[in-house]
Amino acid sequence: MTKNDGEDGIFASCSFSSLGLQSSLCEQLRERLGFEVPTLVQAQAIPVILSGRHVLVNAATGTGKTASYLAPIIHHLQIYDPRIGRADGTFALVLVPTRELCMQVYEILQKLLHRFHWIVPGYIMGGENRSKEKARLRKGISILIATPGRLLDHLKNTSSFLHKNLRWIVFDEADRILELGFGKEIEDILNILGSRQEVVSKENESSRFLGFRRQNLLLSATLNEKVNHLAKISLDDPVMIGLNEKKSSTAQRNPSTGHLGPRSSVDFESEHLSMPSSSPSGNYNLPSQLVQRYVKVSCGSRLVVLLSILKSSFESEAASQKIVVFFSTCDAVDFHYSLLSGFQWPTDSQPQVVQKQLFIKCRTFQLHGNMEHESRRSMFQGFNAEKSALLLCTDVAARGLDFPKVRCIIQYDSPGEATEYVHRVGRTARLGERGDSLLFLQPVEMDYLQDLQQHGVSLKEYPLLKVLDSFPLYGLKHHVKKFVSLDMHPWVLSLQKALESFILREPRMKQLATDAFCSWVRAYTAHRGELKRIFMVKKLHLGHVARSFGLKEQPSSVGRSFQMQAKKRKRDQKQKGMSKRRKVLVKHEYRR
Ligand SMILES: Nc1ncnc2c1ncn2[C@@H]1O[C@H](COP(=O)(O)OP(=O)(O)OP(=O)(O)O)[C@@H](O)[C@H]1O
């Protein structure tokens, strides 16, 4: 199977059964998930995973990585005769970075196991009730999806958690698991479970599962040094799938298996260092049908421009529309969510008839790490189920989540690392579907485009003026078009004014805006390394930042405390330098 087999670059020209999967499993893929033929990634990965080799899969977002590991695991588990049962404990462990991804993988697994009722799926994750999880583990879960912290907790404290028959450990979105600071937990988990253990059930000589080799699988759309390290400690002589052939030119690939020759296990580290996604000059795999654009907006007009683009999208598209907007902080999500839930606007071109409705007429959802577990779950499921809706979120939704039919990704706050850009836009244009992405940049941040360009990502400019001109200007004459800058556009001015008076009128909104302002500025200071050169805090005009939260002026105490914090941080950094761990925490404190 080669990449060129698929005529459309997405699907392979073969069947699931030709890859070696059992026939009723192939039927499940078709009937329950609607998968007629495998994607290219699945066609490459499934035979290799079936063969029992350790595997590293690096393929673009939305190319079907989930089924590529679940199907072979189910294939092997349904073969056992007599059938496996709950009393045999856990055979496969899938580690994921977030709760939403945990639920998503669990739902796919449930569908695939419909005909294999004796193979029990389950999940454990932060936020859930521990004792209920303990009870489920005691009964036995054959394939377990877990977030790392909670899994480690149960490995240490739930003695009835049976894992002596563990045969597979899967790291889905491996780089994100590590970026979230779970590196230590992962090492502890591997220490408890045995990282590359040769055979399972060593301690139980009479087990009928004796003799199977442990198989670890690592999957990610982007790779980095930390994944490289995890691969080194968890994978044994791995097969690498989906790596850019040209870039990994030192690899000796066996054409029939895709397996790297003898050098691979020895030179694995250096292989990784030359991988596309880990090298600063490497290119990312982005869906070719994705239309990527940027919009250049001065800080003070950001809010108006965001709202205008959303309004225009939801009103002009005849078809249903699903849009995801990414923010840098939880507070910013809360603020914009409340704003969109309350801010009203005249219904039609006759403002004198005072009839108002929500500025953007669509169902709006929010998702971030500070939300209560239950509301996080219902927002996730709600947005999933809608045909036309808006999701406001932090990077908690950037990885792996497969919301159906998302047409556009807006990165209102810039993503920082280019990998994050790739994962965010990866929530659209999945599996060959259409998709647009829009990145907001301030004039002083335009160098970020060059940073993306270095990774082969190039963006076109969004026709903002056309959109702004399309709005009716109540009480203002249409010919007033000789404005000197976008900030003086009559539509921008009138909408900004309306937003400011709405926020001023509502004490709760004012508080939300102030909180969002503060955490946004702190998040801006948390840009790291090279990016500090582009996102320079000292170039921020705090009065303009305040405008972007609908505040007439910068909250006074904020400016002072922000300056004091910045000075203190500088002093501390000079004195001892920041530890790596601290940097991760600072970054993720604001970006959950
Ligand atoms: N063979 C197939 N035929 C049709 N649809 C498929 C097939 N395989 C996967 N899909 C669908 O493609 C979408 C993307 O799949 P999946 O979420 O597994 O991608 P991914 O590569 O894991 O993406 P990410 O890197 O963003 O996590 C899902 O909606 C899934 O249902």
Coordinates of C-alpha atoms and ligand atoms in Angstrom, one line a residue:
M1 CA 0.0 0.0 0.0
T2 CA 1.5 3.3 -1.0
K3 CA 0.3 6.9 -0.6
N4 CA -0.5 7.1 -4.3
D5 CA -3.0 4.4 -4.1
G6 CA -5.8 6.7 -3.1
E7 CA -7.2 8.7 -6.1
D8 CA -8.4 11.6 -3.9
G9 CA -5.4 11.6 -1.5
I10 CA -7.7 10.7 1.4
F11 CA -9.0 7.2 0.8
A12 CA -7.2 4.1 -0.2
S13 CA -8.3 1.9 -3.1
C14 CA -8.7 -1.3 -1.0
S15 CA -11.1 -2.7 1.4
F16 CA -10.9 -3.1 5.2
S17 CA -11.0 -6.8 4.9
S18 CA -8.0 -6.8 2.5
L19 CA -6.0 -5.3 5.3
G20 CA -6.5 -8.4 7.4
L21 CA -9.5 -7.3 9.6
Q22 CA -12.1 -9.9 10.5
S23 CA -15.2 -9.7 8.4
S24 CA -17.8 -8.8 11.1
L25 CA -15.5 -6.0 12.4
C26 CA -15.4 -4.7 8.8
E27 CA -19.2 -4.8 8.8
Q28 CA -19.2 -2.8 12.1
L29 CA -17.0 -0.2 10.5
R30 CA -19.4 0.1 7.7
E31 CA -22.7 -0.2 9.5
R32 CA -22.0 1.7 12.7
L33 CA -19.5 4.3 11.6
G34 CA -20.3 4.5 7.8
F35 CA -16.7 3.7 6.9
E36 CA -16.8 2.0 3.4
V37 CA -13.1 2.0 2.6
P38 CA -10.1 2.8 4.7
T39 CA -8.3 6.1 4.7
L40 CA -4.7 6.1 3.5
V41 CA -3.4 6.3 7.1
Q42 CA -5.7 3.4 8.1
A43 CA -4.5 1.4 5.1
Q44 CA -0.9 1.9 6.1
A45 CA -1.3 1.5 9.8
I46 CA -3.8 -1.3 10.2
P47 CA -1.7 -4.2 8.7
V48 CA 1.4 -3.1 10.7
I49 CA -0.5 -2.8 13.9
L50 CA -2.1 -6.2 13.3
S51 CA 1.4 -7.6 12.9
G52 CA 2.2 -6.7 16.5
R53 CA 4.9 -4.2 15.9
H54 CA 5.4 -1.0 18.0
V55 CA 4.2 1.9 15.8
L56 CA 4.6 5.7 15.6
V57 CA 1.9 7.3 13.4
N58 CA 2.4 10.9 12.3
A59 CA -0.4 11.9 10.0
A60 CA -2.4 15.1 9.3
T61 CA -5.4 16.0 11.5
G62 CA -8.7 14.4 10.5
T63 CA -7.2 11.5 8.6
G64 CA -8.8 8.7 10.6
K65 CA -6.0 7.8 13.1
T66 CA -8.5 6.7 15.8
A67 CA -9.9 3.7 13.9
S68 CA -6.5 2.8 12.7
Y69 CA -5.6 1.7 16.3
L70 CA -9.0 0.6 17.6
A71 CA -9.8 -1.8 14.8
P72 CA -6.7 -3.9 15.1
I73 CA -7.0 -4.1 18.9
I74 CA -10.7 -5.3 18.6
H75 CA -9.6 -7.7 15.8
H76 CA -7.2 -9.4 18.1
L77 CA -9.4 -9.4 21.2
Q78 CA -12.4 -11.0 19.4
I79 CA -10.3 -13.9 18.2
Y80 CA -9.6 -15.3 21.7
D81 CA -11.3 -18.7 22.1
P82 CA -12.7 -19.1 24.7
R83 CA -13.8 -15.5 24.7
I84 CA -12.2 -13.0 27.0
G85 CA -14.4 -11.8 29.9
R86 CA -14.5 -9.0 32.4
A87 CA -12.6 -11.1 34.9
D88 CA -9.5 -11.0 32.6
G89 CA -9.2 -7.3 33.3
T90 CA -7.7 -4.7 31.0
F91 CA -6.0 -5.7 27.7
A92 CA -5.7 -2.3 26.0
L93 CA -5.1 1.2 27.5
V94 CA -5.7 4.3 25.4
L95 CA -4.2 7.5 26.9
V96 CA -5.6 10.8 25.8
P97 CA -4.9 14.4 26.9
T98 CA -8.4 15.7 27.5
R99 CA -11.7 14.5 28.9
E100 CA -13.6 15.4 25.7
L101 CA -11.2 13.3 23.6
C102 CA -11.7 10.5 26.2
M103 CA -15.4 10.6 25.6
Q104 CA -15.1 10.8 21.9
V105 CA -12.8 7.8 21.6
Y106 CA -15.1 5.9 24.0
E107 CA -18.1 6.6 21.8
I108 CA -16.4 5.3 18.7
L109 CA -15.2 2.3 20.6
Q110 CA -18.8 1.5 21.8
K111 CA -20.0 1.6 18.2
L112 CA -17.3 -0.7 17.0
L113 CA -17.9 -3.2 19.8
H114 CA -21.6 -3.4 19.2
R115 CA -21.4 -7.0 17.9
F116 CA -18.6 -7.9 20.4
H117 CA -20.5 -7.5 23.6
W118 CA -18.1 -9.6 25.6
I119 CA -15.3 -7.0 25.0
V120 CA -16.1 -4.3 27.5
P121 CA -15.2 -0.6 26.8
G122 CA -14.7 1.9 29.6
Y123 CA -13.2 5.2 30.5
I124 CA -11.7 6.9 33.5
M125 CA -10.9 10.6 33.6
G126 CA -10.4 13.7 35.8
G127 CA -13.7 15.2 37.0
E128 CA -15.5 11.8 37.2
N129 CA -16.6 10.1 40.4
R130 CA -13.6 8.0 41.7
S131 CA -15.6 5.4 43.6
K132 CA -17.8 4.7 40.6
E133 CA -14.7 4.3 38.5
K134 CA -13.3 2.0 41.1
A135 CA -16.4 -0.1 40.9
R136 CA -16.3 -0.3 37.1
L137 CA -12.6 -1.2 37.2
R138 CA -13.3 -3.9 39.8
K139 CA -15.9 -5.5 37.4
G140 CA -13.3 -5.3 34.6
I141 CA -12.8 -3.2 31.5
S142 CA -11.2 -4.8 28.4
I143 CA -10.4 -1.6 26.5
L144 CA -9.8 1.4 28.8
I145 CA -9.6 5.0 27.7
A146 CA -8.0 7.3 30.2
T147 CA -6.5 10.7 31.0
P148 CA -3.0 10.2 32.5
G149 CA -3.6 11.8 36.0
R150 CA -6.6 9.7 36.8
L151 CA -5.1 6.5 35.4
L152 CA -2.1 6.9 37.6
D153 CA -4.3 7.5 40.6
H154 CA -6.1 4.2 40.0
L155 CA -2.9 2.3 39.3
K156 CA -1.7 3.4 42.7
N157 CA -4.9 3.2 44.7
T158 CA -7.3 0.8 43.1
S159 CA -6.0 -2.7 44.0
S160 CA -8.8 -4.4 42.2
F161 CA -7.7 -2.8 38.9
L162 CA -6.5 -5.9 37.0
H163 CA -3.9 -5.1 34.3
K164 CA -1.6 -8.1 34.3
N165 CA -2.9 -9.1 30.8
L166 CA -2.2 -5.7 29.3
R167 CA -1.1 -6.1 25.7
W168 CA -1.5 -2.6 24.2
I169 CA -0.7 0.9 25.4
V170 CA -1.8 3.7 23.0
F171 CA -0.8 7.3 23.3
D172 CA -3.3 9.3 21.2
E173 CA -2.3 13.0 20.7
A174 CA 1.0 12.1 22.4
D175 CA 2.6 15.5 22.1
R176 CA -0.4 17.2 23.7
I177 CA -0.3 14.8 26.6
L178 CA 3.3 15.8 27.2
E179 CA 2.7 19.5 26.6
L180 CA 0.1 19.6 29.3
G181 CA 2.8 18.6 31.7
F182 CA 1.9 14.9 32.1
G183 CA 5.4 13.8 31.3
K184 CA 6.1 12.6 34.9
E185 CA 2.7 10.8 35.1
I186 CA 3.5 9.0 31.9
E187 CA 6.9 7.9 33.1
D188 CA 5.3 6.7 36.4
I189 CA 2.6 4.8 34.4
L190 CA 5.2 3.2 32.2
N191 CA 7.2 2.2 35.3
I192 CA 4.2 0.6 36.9
L193 CA 3.1 -1.1 33.7
G194 CA 6.5 -1.9 32.3
S195 CA 7.4 0.2 29.3
R196 CA 8.4 -2.2 26.6
Q197 CA 7.7 -5.5 28.4
E198 CA 8.4 -8.4 26.1
V199 CA 5.5 -10.6 27.0
V200 CA 2.4 -10.1 29.1
S201 CA 1.4 -12.2 32.1
K202 CA 4.9 -13.1 33.1
E203 CA 3.8 -13.3 36.7
N204 CA 1.0 -15.6 36.0
E205 CA 2.5 -18.7 34.3
S206 CA -0.9 -20.4 33.9
S207 CA -2.5 -17.6 32.0
R208 CA -3.8 -18.4 28.6
F209 CA -2.7 -14.9 27.5
L210 CA 0.9 -15.8 28.2
G211 CA 3.4 -15.1 25.5
F212 CA 1.9 -12.1 23.8
R213 CA 4.3 -9.3 23.2
R214 CA 3.4 -5.9 24.5
Q215 CA 2.6 -3.5 21.7
N216 CA 2.8 0.3 22.2
L217 CA 1.4 2.8 19.7
L218 CA 2.1 6.5 19.6
L219 CA -0.1 8.8 17.4
S220 CA 0.1 12.5 16.7
A221 CA -0.5 14.9 13.9
T222 CA 2.6 16.9 15.0
L223 CA 5.8 15.7 16.6
N224 CA 8.4 17.3 18.8
E225 CA 11.3 16.6 21.1
K226 CA 9.2 15.4 23.9
V227 CA 7.4 12.9 21.8
N228 CA 10.8 11.8 20.6
H229 CA 11.7 11.1 24.2
L230 CA 8.4 9.3 24.9
A231 CA 9.0 7.2 21.7
K232 CA 12.4 6.3 22.9
I233 CA 11.3 5.1 26.3
S234 CA 8.1 3.4 25.2
L235 CA 8.6 2.0 21.7
D236 CA 10.7 -0.9 20.8
D237 CA 12.0 -1.1 17.2
P238 CA 9.0 0.8 16.0
V239 CA 7.6 1.1 12.5
M240 CA 7.0 4.8 11.5
I241 CA 3.9 5.6 9.5
G242 CA 3.0 8.8 7.7
L243 CA 6.4 10.5 8.0
N244 CA 7.4 12.7 5.2
E245 CA 9.6 10.4 3.1
K246 CA 11.9 13.1 1.8
K247 CA 12.7 14.4 5.3
S248 CA 13.3 11.1 6.9
S249 CA 15.7 10.2 4.1
T250 CA 18.2 8.4 6.3
A251 CA 15.6 5.8 7.1
Q252 CA 16.0 2.4 5.4
R253 CA 12.4 1.5 4.6
N254 CA 11.3 -2.0 3.7
P255 CA 8.9 -1.4 0.8
S256 CA 6.6 -4.2 1.6
T257 CA 6.1 -3.5 5.3
G258 CA 6.9 0.1 5.6
H259 CA 9.1 -1.0 8.4
L260 CA 12.3 0.9 9.0
G261 CA 15.4 -1.3 8.6
P262 CA 17.9 -2.3 11.3
R263 CA 19.0 1.3 11.7
S264 CA 15.6 2.4 13.0
S265 CA 15.8 1.1 16.5
V266 CA 19.4 2.2 17.0
D267 CA 19.1 5.6 15.3
F268 CA 15.6 6.4 16.4
E269 CA 16.5 9.5 18.1
S270 CA 18.3 11.0 15.2
E271 CA 15.5 9.9 13.0
H272 CA 13.2 12.0 15.0
L273 CA 15.4 15.0 15.0
S274 CA 15.1 15.1 11.2
M275 CA 11.4 14.7 11.2
P276 CA 9.3 17.3 9.5
S277 CA 7.3 18.5 12.5
S278 CA 10.2 18.7 14.9
S279 CA 12.5 20.7 12.8
P280 CA 12.1 24.4 12.8
S281 CA 12.2 24.5 9.0
G282 CA 10.0 21.4 8.6
N283 CA 6.6 21.5 6.9
Y284 CA 3.4 20.4 8.5
N285 CA 0.8 18.2 6.8
L286 CA -2.3 20.3 6.4
P287 CA -5.4 19.3 4.5
S288 CA -4.9 20.6 0.9
Q289 CA -8.5 21.8 0.6
L290 CA -8.3 24.0 3.7
V291 CA -8.5 27.7 2.8
Q292 CA -6.3 29.6 5.3
R293 CA -6.6 33.3 5.7
Y294 CA -5.5 36.0 8.1
V295 CA -7.1 39.3 9.0
K296 CA -5.0 42.3 10.1
V297 CA -6.8 44.3 12.8
S298 CA -5.6 46.9 15.2
C299 CA -6.0 45.9 18.8
G300 CA -8.8 48.4 19.6
S301 CA -11.1 47.1 16.7
R302 CA -10.6 43.4 17.3
L303 CA -13.9 42.8 19.1
V304 CA -16.0 44.6 16.5
V305 CA -14.3 42.8 13.7
L306 CA -14.8 39.4 15.3
L307 CA -18.5 40.1 15.9
S308 CA -18.9 41.5 12.4
I309 CA -17.3 38.5 10.7
L310 CA -19.4 36.1 12.8
K311 CA -22.6 38.0 12.0
S312 CA -21.8 38.1 8.4
S313 CA -21.0 34.3 8.3
F314 CA -24.1 33.3 10.1
E315 CA -26.3 35.6 8.1
S316 CA -24.9 35.2 4.6
E317 CA -24.5 31.4 4.4
A318 CA -27.6 29.7 3.3
A319 CA -26.3 26.3 4.4
S320 CA -25.8 25.5 8.0
Q321 CA -22.7 26.9 9.5
K322 CA -20.5 25.6 12.4
I323 CA -17.7 27.9 13.6
V324 CA -15.1 27.4 16.3
V325 CA -13.4 30.5 17.8
F326 CA -10.2 30.0 19.8
F327 CA -9.2 32.3 22.7
S328 CA -6.1 32.3 24.8
T329 CA -7.8 32.3 28.2
C330 CA -10.8 30.8 30.1
D331 CA -11.9 34.4 31.2
A332 CA -11.9 35.5 27.6
V333 CA -14.2 32.7 26.6
D334 CA -16.5 33.5 29.6
F335 CA -16.6 37.1 28.6
H336 CA -17.4 36.6 24.9
Y337 CA -19.9 33.9 25.7
S338 CA -21.9 36.2 28.0
L339 CA -21.6 39.1 25.6
L340 CA -23.0 37.0 22.7
S341 CA -25.7 35.7 24.9
G342 CA -26.9 39.2 25.9
F343 CA -25.9 41.8 23.3
Q344 CA -28.8 42.9 21.2
W345 CA -29.1 44.8 17.9
P346 CA -32.0 46.3 15.9
T347 CA -33.7 43.6 13.8
D348 CA -33.8 45.2 10.4
S349 CA -33.1 48.3 8.5
Q350 CA -35.6 50.3 10.5
P351 CA -33.9 51.0 13.8
Q352 CA -36.6 53.5 14.7
V353 CA -39.0 50.6 15.3
V354 CA -37.2 49.5 18.4
Q355 CA -37.2 45.8 17.9
K356 CA -34.1 44.0 18.9
Q357 CA -32.7 40.6 18.8
L358 CA -29.3 38.9 19.6
F359 CA -26.5 40.3 17.5
I360 CA -25.6 36.9 16.3
K361 CA -28.5 34.6 15.7
C362 CA -27.2 31.1 16.4
R363 CA -26.8 28.7 19.2
T364 CA -23.6 29.5 21.1
F365 CA -21.5 27.1 23.2
Q366 CA -18.4 27.5 25.3
L367 CA -15.7 25.1 26.4
H368 CA -12.7 25.6 28.6
G369 CA -10.8 23.9 31.4
N370 CA -12.3 26.0 34.3
M371 CA -15.8 24.9 33.6
E372 CA -17.7 22.4 35.8
H373 CA -17.3 18.9 34.5
E374 CA -21.0 18.5 33.7
S375 CA -21.4 21.7 31.9
R376 CA -18.2 21.0 30.0
R377 CA -19.7 17.7 28.9
S378 CA -23.1 19.1 27.9
M379 CA -21.5 22.0 25.9
F380 CA -19.3 19.5 24.1
Q381 CA -22.2 17.2 23.3
G382 CA -24.5 20.1 22.5
F383 CA -22.2 21.6 19.9
N384 CA -21.6 18.1 18.5
A385 CA -25.3 17.6 17.9
E386 CA -26.1 21.0 16.3
K387 CA -26.1 21.6 12.5
S388 CA -25.5 25.4 12.9
A389 CA -23.7 26.7 15.9
L390 CA -20.8 28.7 17.3
L391 CA -18.3 27.3 19.8
L392 CA -16.1 29.6 21.9
C393 CA -13.2 27.7 23.4
T394 CA -9.6 27.6 24.6
D395 CA -7.0 25.1 23.4
V396 CA -8.8 22.4 25.4
A397 CA -10.7 21.8 22.2
A398 CA -7.7 22.1 19.9
R399 CA -6.6 18.5 19.8
G400 CA -8.3 15.4 18.4
L401 CA -11.8 16.5 18.8
D402 CA -13.9 15.6 15.8
F403 CA -16.9 17.9 15.8
P404 CA -18.9 17.1 12.7
K405 CA -19.2 19.6 9.9
V406 CA -17.2 22.5 11.3
R407 CA -16.8 24.9 8.4
C408 CA -14.5 27.6 9.9
I409 CA -11.9 28.0 12.6
I410 CA -11.2 31.4 13.8
Q411 CA -8.1 32.0 15.9
Y412 CA -9.0 35.2 17.6
D413 CA -6.0 34.9 19.9
S414 CA -3.0 33.7 18.2
P415 CA -1.9 30.1 18.9
G416 CA 1.7 30.7 19.8
E417 CA 3.6 27.6 18.6
A418 CA 3.0 26.7 15.0
T419 CA 2.0 23.1 16.0
E420 CA -0.9 24.6 17.9
Y421 CA -1.9 26.5 14.8
V422 CA -2.0 23.2 12.9
H423 CA -4.1 21.4 15.5
R424 CA -6.6 24.2 15.8
V425 CA -7.2 24.5 12.1
G426 CA -7.4 20.7 12.0
R427 CA -10.8 20.9 13.6
T428 CA -12.1 21.7 10.1
A429 CA -11.5 20.4 6.6
R430 CA -11.5 16.9 8.0
L431 CA -11.3 13.9 5.7
G432 CA -11.5 15.8 2.5
E433 CA -14.3 18.2 3.5
R434 CA -14.3 21.9 2.8
G435 CA -13.0 24.2 5.5
D436 CA -11.8 27.7 6.2
S437 CA -9.5 29.2 8.8
L438 CA -9.0 32.7 9.8
L439 CA -6.2 34.0 12.0
F440 CA -6.4 37.4 13.7
L441 CA -3.2 39.4 13.8
Q442 CA -2.5 42.9 15.0
P443 CA -0.3 45.1 12.7
V444 CA 2.7 44.6 15.1
E445 CA 2.3 40.8 15.0
M446 CA 2.5 40.4 11.2
D447 CA 5.9 38.6 11.5
Y448 CA 4.0 35.6 12.8
L449 CA 3.1 34.9 9.1
Q450 CA 6.8 34.4 8.4
D451 CA 7.1 32.1 11.3
L452 CA 4.2 30.0 9.8
Q453 CA 5.7 30.3 6.3
Q454 CA 8.8 28.6 7.6
H455 CA 6.7 25.5 8.3
G456 CA 5.2 25.7 4.8
V457 CA 2.0 27.3 6.0
S458 CA 0.9 30.3 3.9
L459 CA -2.1 32.5 4.4
K460 CA -4.0 34.9 2.2
E461 CA -5.6 38.1 3.4
Y462 CA -9.2 38.1 4.3
P463 CA -11.4 40.8 2.5
L464 CA -12.4 42.5 5.7
L465 CA -13.4 45.8 4.2
K466 CA -16.0 44.1 1.9
V467 CA -17.5 42.5 5.0
L468 CA -17.7 45.8 7.0
D469 CA -19.1 47.7 4.0
S470 CA -21.9 45.1 3.7
F471 CA -23.5 46.2 7.0
P472 CA -26.3 48.8 7.0
L473 CA -25.3 52.1 8.6
Y474 CA -28.2 53.2 10.7
G475 CA -28.4 57.0 10.9
L476 CA -25.2 57.3 9.0
K477 CA -24.9 58.2 5.3
H478 CA -23.6 55.4 3.1
H479 CA -21.3 57.7 1.2
V480 CA -19.2 58.3 4.4
K481 CA -16.5 56.0 3.1
K482 CA -13.6 58.3 3.1
F483 CA -12.4 57.1 6.5
V484 CA -8.6 57.1 7.0
S485 CA -8.3 53.8 8.7
L486 CA -10.4 50.7 9.4
D487 CA -10.8 51.9 13.0
M488 CA -12.7 54.9 11.7
H489 CA -15.1 52.9 9.6
P490 CA -18.6 54.1 10.5
W491 CA -19.8 50.5 11.1
V492 CA -16.8 49.9 13.4
L493 CA -17.4 53.1 15.3
S494 CA -21.1 52.5 15.8
L495 CA -20.8 48.9 16.9
Q496 CA -18.0 49.7 19.3
K497 CA -20.1 52.4 20.9
A498 CA -23.0 50.1 21.2
L499 CA -20.8 47.4 22.8
E500 CA -19.3 49.8 25.2
S501 CA -22.6 51.1 26.5
F502 CA -24.0 47.6 26.8
I503 CA -21.0 46.6 29.0
L504 CA -21.2 49.7 31.0
R505 CA -24.9 49.2 31.7
E506 CA -24.4 45.6 33.0
P507 CA -22.2 45.4 36.1
R508 CA -21.7 41.6 35.6
M509 CA -20.5 42.2 32.0
K510 CA -18.1 44.9 33.2
Q511 CA -16.6 42.5 35.7
L512 CA -16.3 39.8 33.2
A513 CA -14.6 42.2 30.7
T514 CA -12.2 43.4 33.4
D515 CA -11.2 39.8 34.4
A516 CA -10.8 38.9 30.7
F517 CA -8.7 41.9 30.1
C518 CA -6.3 41.0 33.0
S519 CA -5.9 37.4 32.1
W520 CA -5.5 38.2 28.4
V521 CA -2.6 40.5 29.1
R522 CA -1.0 37.9 31.3
A523 CA -1.4 35.3 28.6
Y524 CA 0.2 37.6 26.2
T525 CA 3.3 37.8 28.4
A526 CA 3.4 34.0 28.5
H527 CA 4.5 33.7 24.8
R528 CA 7.8 31.9 24.8
G529 CA 11.2 31.9 23.1
E530 CA 11.2 33.3 19.6
L531 CA 7.6 34.3 19.8
K532 CA 8.4 37.0 22.4
R533 CA 10.0 38.9 19.5
I534 CA 6.6 38.9 17.7
F535 CA 4.1 39.2 20.5
M536 CA 5.8 42.0 22.5
V537 CA 4.0 43.0 25.6
K538 CA 5.7 46.4 25.6
K539 CA 4.2 47.2 22.3
L540 CA 0.7 46.6 23.6
H541 CA -1.4 49.7 24.1
L542 CA -3.4 48.7 27.2
G543 CA -6.1 51.3 26.4
H544 CA -6.7 49.6 23.0
V545 CA -6.6 46.2 24.7
A546 CA -9.4 47.5 27.0
R547 CA -11.4 48.5 23.9
S548 CA -11.2 45.0 22.6
F549 CA -13.1 43.9 25.7
G550 CA -15.7 46.7 25.2
L551 CA -14.2 48.8 28.0
K552 CA -13.9 52.5 27.5
E553 CA -10.7 52.7 29.3
Q554 CA -8.1 50.4 30.8
P555 CA -9.1 49.3 34.3
S556 CA -6.7 51.5 36.3
S557 CA -5.5 49.1 39.0
V558 CA -4.8 46.5 36.3
G559 CA -2.2 48.6 34.5
R560 CA -0.3 49.1 37.7
S561 CA -0.4 45.6 38.9
F562 CA 0.5 44.3 35.5
Q563 CA 3.6 46.6 35.4
M564 CA 4.6 45.5 38.9
Q565 CA 4.2 41.9 37.9
A566 CA 6.2 42.3 34.8
K567 CA 9.0 44.0 36.7
K568 CA 9.0 41.3 39.4
R569 CA 9.0 38.5 36.8
K570 CA 12.0 40.1 35.1
R571 CA 13.9 40.4 38.4
D572 CA 13.1 36.8 39.3
Q573 CA 14.2 35.6 35.9
K574 CA 17.5 37.4 36.1
Q575 CA 18.2 36.0 39.5
K576 CA 17.7 32.4 38.9
G577 CA 16.1 31.7 35.5
M578 CA 12.9 29.9 35.2
S579 CA 12.7 26.2 35.4
K580 CA 11.3 24.4 32.4
R581 CA 8.4 23.0 34.5
R582 CA 7.5 26.5 35.6
K583 CA 7.4 27.7 32.0
V584 CA 4.9 25.0 31.1
L585 CA 2.8 25.8 34.1
V586 CA 2.8 29.5 33.3
K587 CA 1.8 28.8 29.7
H588 CA -1.0 26.4 30.5
E589 CA -2.4 28.4 33.4
Y590 CA -3.9 30.7 30.9
R591 CA -4.4 28.5 27.9
R592 CA -6.5 25.7 29.3
Ligands
LIG1 N1 -12.5 5.1 6.6 C1 -13.2 6.1 6.9 N2 -14.3 6.4 6.1 C2 -15.1 7.5 6.4 N3 -14.9 8.3 7.4 C3 -13.8 8.1 8.2 C4 -13.0 7.0 8.0 N4 -12.0 7.0 9.0 C5 -12.3 8.0 9.8 N5 -13.4 8.7 9.3 C6 -14.0 9.9 9.9 O1 -13.0 11.0 9.7 C7 -13.0 11.9 10.8 C8 -11.6 12.0 11.4 O2 -11.2 10.9 12.0 P1 -10.3 10.9 13.3 O3 -10.9 11.8 14.4 O4 -9.9 9.5 13.7 O5 -9.0 11.6 12.7 P2 -7.6 11.9 13.4 O6 -6.6 11.7 12.4 O7 -7.5 11.2 14.7 O8 -7.7 13.5 13.7 P3 -6.9 14.4 14.8 O9 -5.4 14.4 14.4 O10 -7.5 15.7 14.6 O11 -7.2 13.8 16.1 C9 -14.0 11.3 11.8 O12 -15.2 12.0 11.6 C10 -14.2 9.9 11.4 O13 -15.5 9.4 11.7

